[in-house]
PDB file of C-alpha atoms in Angstrom:
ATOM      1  CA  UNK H  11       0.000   0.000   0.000  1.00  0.00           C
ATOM      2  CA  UNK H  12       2.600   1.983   1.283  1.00  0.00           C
ATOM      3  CA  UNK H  13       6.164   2.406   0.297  1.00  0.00           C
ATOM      4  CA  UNK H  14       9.197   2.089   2.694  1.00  0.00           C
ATOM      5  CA  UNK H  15      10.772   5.617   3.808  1.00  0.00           C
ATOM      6  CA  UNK H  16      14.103   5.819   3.734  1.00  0.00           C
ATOM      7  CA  UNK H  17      15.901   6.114   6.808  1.00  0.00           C
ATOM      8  CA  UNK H  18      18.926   6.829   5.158  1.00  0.00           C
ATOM      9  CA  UNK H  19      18.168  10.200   3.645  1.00  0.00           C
ATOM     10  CA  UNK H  20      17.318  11.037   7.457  1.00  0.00           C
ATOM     11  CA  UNK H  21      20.892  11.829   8.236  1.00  0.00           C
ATOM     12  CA  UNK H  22      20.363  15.241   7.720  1.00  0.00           C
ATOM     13  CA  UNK H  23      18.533  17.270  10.490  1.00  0.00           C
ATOM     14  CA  UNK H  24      16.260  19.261   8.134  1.00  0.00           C
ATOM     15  CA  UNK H  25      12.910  20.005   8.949  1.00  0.00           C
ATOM     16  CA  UNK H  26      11.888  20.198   5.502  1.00  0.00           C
ATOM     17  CA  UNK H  27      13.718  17.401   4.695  1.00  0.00           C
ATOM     18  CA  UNK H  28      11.523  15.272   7.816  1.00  0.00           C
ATOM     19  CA  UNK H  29       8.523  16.696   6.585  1.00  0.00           C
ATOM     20  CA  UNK H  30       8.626  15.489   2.405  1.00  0.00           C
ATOM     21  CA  UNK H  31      10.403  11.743   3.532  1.00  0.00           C
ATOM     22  CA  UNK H  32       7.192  11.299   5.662  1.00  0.00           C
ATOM     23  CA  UNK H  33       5.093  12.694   3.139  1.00  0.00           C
ATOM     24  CA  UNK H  34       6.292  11.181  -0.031  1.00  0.00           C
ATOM     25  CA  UNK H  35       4.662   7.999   0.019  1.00  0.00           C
ATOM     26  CA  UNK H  36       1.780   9.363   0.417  1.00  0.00           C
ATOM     27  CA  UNK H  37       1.389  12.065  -1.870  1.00  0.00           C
ATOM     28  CA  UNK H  38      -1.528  10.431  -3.721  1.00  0.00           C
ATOM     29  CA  UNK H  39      -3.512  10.825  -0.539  1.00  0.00           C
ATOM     30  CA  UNK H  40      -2.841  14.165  -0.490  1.00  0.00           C
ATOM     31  CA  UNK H  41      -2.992  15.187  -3.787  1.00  0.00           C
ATOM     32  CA  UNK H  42      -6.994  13.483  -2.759  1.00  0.00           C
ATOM     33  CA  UNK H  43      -7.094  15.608  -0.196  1.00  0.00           C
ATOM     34  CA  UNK H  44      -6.470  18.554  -1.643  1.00  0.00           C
ATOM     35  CA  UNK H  45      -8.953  17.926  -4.923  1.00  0.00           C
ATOM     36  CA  UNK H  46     -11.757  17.405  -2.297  1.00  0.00           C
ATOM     37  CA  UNK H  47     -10.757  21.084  -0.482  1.00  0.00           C
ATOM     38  CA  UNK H  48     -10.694  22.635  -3.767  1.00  0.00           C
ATOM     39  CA  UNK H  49     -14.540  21.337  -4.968  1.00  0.00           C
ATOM     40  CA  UNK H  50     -15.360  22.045  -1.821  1.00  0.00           C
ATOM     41  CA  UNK H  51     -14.590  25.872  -2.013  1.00  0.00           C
ATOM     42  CA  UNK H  52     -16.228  26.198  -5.237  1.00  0.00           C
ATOM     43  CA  UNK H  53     -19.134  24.458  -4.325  1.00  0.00           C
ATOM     44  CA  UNK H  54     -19.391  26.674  -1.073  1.00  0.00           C
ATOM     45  CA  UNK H  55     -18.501  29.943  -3.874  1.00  0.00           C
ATOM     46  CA  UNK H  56     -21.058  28.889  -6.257  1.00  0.00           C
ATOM     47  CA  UNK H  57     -24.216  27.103  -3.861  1.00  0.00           C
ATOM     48  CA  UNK H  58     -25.579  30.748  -2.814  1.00  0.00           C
ATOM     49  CA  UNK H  59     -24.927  31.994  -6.437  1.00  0.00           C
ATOM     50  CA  UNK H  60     -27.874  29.251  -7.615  1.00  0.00           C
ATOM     51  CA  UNK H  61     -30.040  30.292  -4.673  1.00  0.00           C
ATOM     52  CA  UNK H  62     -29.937  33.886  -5.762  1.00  0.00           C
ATOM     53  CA  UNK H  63     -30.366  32.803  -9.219  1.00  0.00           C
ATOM     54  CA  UNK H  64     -33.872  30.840  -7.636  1.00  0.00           C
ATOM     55  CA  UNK H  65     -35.025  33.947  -5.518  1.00  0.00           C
ATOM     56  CA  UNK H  66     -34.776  36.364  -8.035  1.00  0.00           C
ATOM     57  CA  UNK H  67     -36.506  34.442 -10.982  1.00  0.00           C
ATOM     58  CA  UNK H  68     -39.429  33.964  -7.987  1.00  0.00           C
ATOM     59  CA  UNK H  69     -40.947  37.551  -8.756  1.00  0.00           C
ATOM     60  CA  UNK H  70     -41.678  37.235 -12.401  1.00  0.00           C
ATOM     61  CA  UNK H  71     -42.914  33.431 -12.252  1.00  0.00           C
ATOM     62  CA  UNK H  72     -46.495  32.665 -13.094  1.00  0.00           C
ATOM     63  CA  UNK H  73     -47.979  29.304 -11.462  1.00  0.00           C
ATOM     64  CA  UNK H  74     -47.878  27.516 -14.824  1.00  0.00           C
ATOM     65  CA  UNK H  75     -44.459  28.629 -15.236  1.00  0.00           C
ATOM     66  CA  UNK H  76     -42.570  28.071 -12.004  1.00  0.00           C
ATOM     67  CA  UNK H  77     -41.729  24.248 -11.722  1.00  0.00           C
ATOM     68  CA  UNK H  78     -40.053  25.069 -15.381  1.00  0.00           C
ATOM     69  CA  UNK H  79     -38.274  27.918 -14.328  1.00  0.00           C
ATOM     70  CA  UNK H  80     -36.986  26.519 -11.336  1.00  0.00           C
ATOM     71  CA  UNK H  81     -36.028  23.305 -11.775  1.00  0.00           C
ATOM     72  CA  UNK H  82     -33.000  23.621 -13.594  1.00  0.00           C
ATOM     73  CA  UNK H  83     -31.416  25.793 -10.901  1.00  0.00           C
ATOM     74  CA  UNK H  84     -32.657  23.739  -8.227  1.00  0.00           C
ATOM     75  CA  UNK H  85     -31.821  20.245  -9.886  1.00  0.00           C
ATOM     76  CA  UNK H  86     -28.356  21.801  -9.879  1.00  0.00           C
ATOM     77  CA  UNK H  87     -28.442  23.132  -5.984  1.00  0.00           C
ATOM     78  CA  UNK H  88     -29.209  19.599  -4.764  1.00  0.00           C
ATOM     79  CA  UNK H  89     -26.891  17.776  -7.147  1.00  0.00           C
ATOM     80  CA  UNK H  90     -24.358  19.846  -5.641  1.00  0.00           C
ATOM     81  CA  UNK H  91     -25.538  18.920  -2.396  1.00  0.00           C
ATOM     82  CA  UNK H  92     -25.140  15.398  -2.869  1.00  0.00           C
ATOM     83  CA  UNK H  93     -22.341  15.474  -4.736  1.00  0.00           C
ATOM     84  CA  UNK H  94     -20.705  17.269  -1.754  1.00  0.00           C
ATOM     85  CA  UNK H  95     -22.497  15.243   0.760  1.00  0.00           C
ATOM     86  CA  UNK H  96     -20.473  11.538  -1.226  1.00  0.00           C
ATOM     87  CA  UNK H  97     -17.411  13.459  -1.866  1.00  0.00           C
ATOM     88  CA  UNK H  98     -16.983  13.788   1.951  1.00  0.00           C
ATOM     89  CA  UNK H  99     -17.552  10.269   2.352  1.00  0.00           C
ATOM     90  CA  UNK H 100     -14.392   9.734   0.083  1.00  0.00           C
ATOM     91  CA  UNK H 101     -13.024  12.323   1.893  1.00  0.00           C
ATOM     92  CA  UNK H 102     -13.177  10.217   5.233  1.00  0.00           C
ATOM     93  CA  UNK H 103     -12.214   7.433   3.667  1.00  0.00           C
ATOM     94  CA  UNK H 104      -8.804   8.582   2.210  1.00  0.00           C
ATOM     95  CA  UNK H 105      -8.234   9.756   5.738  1.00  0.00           C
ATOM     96  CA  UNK H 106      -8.953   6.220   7.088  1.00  0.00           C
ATOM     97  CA  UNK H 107      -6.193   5.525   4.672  1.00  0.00           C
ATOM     98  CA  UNK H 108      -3.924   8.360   4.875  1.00  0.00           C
ATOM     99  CA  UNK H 109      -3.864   8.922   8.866  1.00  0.00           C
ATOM    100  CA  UNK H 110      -2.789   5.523  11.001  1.00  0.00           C
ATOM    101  CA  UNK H 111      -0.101   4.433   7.974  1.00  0.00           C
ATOM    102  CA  UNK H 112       1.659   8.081   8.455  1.00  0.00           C
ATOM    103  CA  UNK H 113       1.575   7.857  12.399  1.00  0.00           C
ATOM    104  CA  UNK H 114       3.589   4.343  11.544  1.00  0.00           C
ATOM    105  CA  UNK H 115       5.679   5.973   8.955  1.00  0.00           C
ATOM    106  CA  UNK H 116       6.661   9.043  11.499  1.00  0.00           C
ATOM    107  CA  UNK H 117       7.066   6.679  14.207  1.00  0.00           C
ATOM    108  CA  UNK H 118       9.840   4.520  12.240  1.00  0.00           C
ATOM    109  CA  UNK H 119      11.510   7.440  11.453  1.00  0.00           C
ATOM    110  CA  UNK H 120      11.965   9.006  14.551  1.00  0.00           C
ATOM    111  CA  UNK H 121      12.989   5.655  16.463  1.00  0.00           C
ATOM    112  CA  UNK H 122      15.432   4.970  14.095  1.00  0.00           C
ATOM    113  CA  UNK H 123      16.925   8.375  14.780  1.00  0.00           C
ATOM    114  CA  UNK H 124      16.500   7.758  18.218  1.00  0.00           C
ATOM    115  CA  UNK H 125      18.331   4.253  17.864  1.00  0.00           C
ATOM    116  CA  UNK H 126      21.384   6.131  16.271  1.00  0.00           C
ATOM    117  CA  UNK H 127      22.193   7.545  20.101  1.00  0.00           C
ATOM    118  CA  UNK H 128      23.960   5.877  22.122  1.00  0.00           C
ATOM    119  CA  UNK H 129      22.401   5.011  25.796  1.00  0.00           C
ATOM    120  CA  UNK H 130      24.144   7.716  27.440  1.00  0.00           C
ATOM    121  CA  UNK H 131      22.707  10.594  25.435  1.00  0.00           C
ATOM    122  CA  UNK H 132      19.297   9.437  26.751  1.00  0.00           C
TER     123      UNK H 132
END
């Protein structure tokens, strides 16, 4: 699922350099992650957008017109809405995936840094 991080690279002290050797195996998660923020903020842009689209088309509707008028929009407010509502689901599910194999990653890491101590520095 995973691939191995290598401790080697490790030598050097770098923040940066602890941070991407975590990371890098699971950039795919991420790169998930970061798709699902993005629709997210566009959805959240563009939902009251269609709403105001709805509300102002309400004055000039006749009652043989209205469920023709407004059923685009709102076929498009509620796809959204479910869209978003599944999207989180996948959401949750790539961080079932993404969280407890990084704890195990940074844990490796940092014990065998810890390891390459000797007894008397701890």
């Amino acid at each position: 699922m995973t691939e191995e991080v290598d401790v080697e690279i490790m030598k050097n002290y770098s923040i940066t350099v602890f941070v991407t050797t975590c990371l890098k195996p699971f950039k795919w998660h991420i790169f998930g992650m970061f798709c699902i923020a993005s629709f997210w903020a566009i959805n959240l842009s563009v939902s009251p957008y269609i709403l105001k689209i709805m509300l102002d088309k309400i004055p000039t509707l006749t009652a043989q017109t209205a469920v023709y008028e407004l059923s685009g929009p709102a076929i498009l407010f509620l796809s959204l809405s479910l869209i978003r509502v599944s999207i989180f689901r996948i959401y949750d599910l790539l961080w079932i995936h993404f969280n407890p194999p990084l704890k195990r990653t940074i844990g490796k890491v940092l014990m065998s840094k810890m390891m390459e101590h000797s007894q008397t520095f701890l």
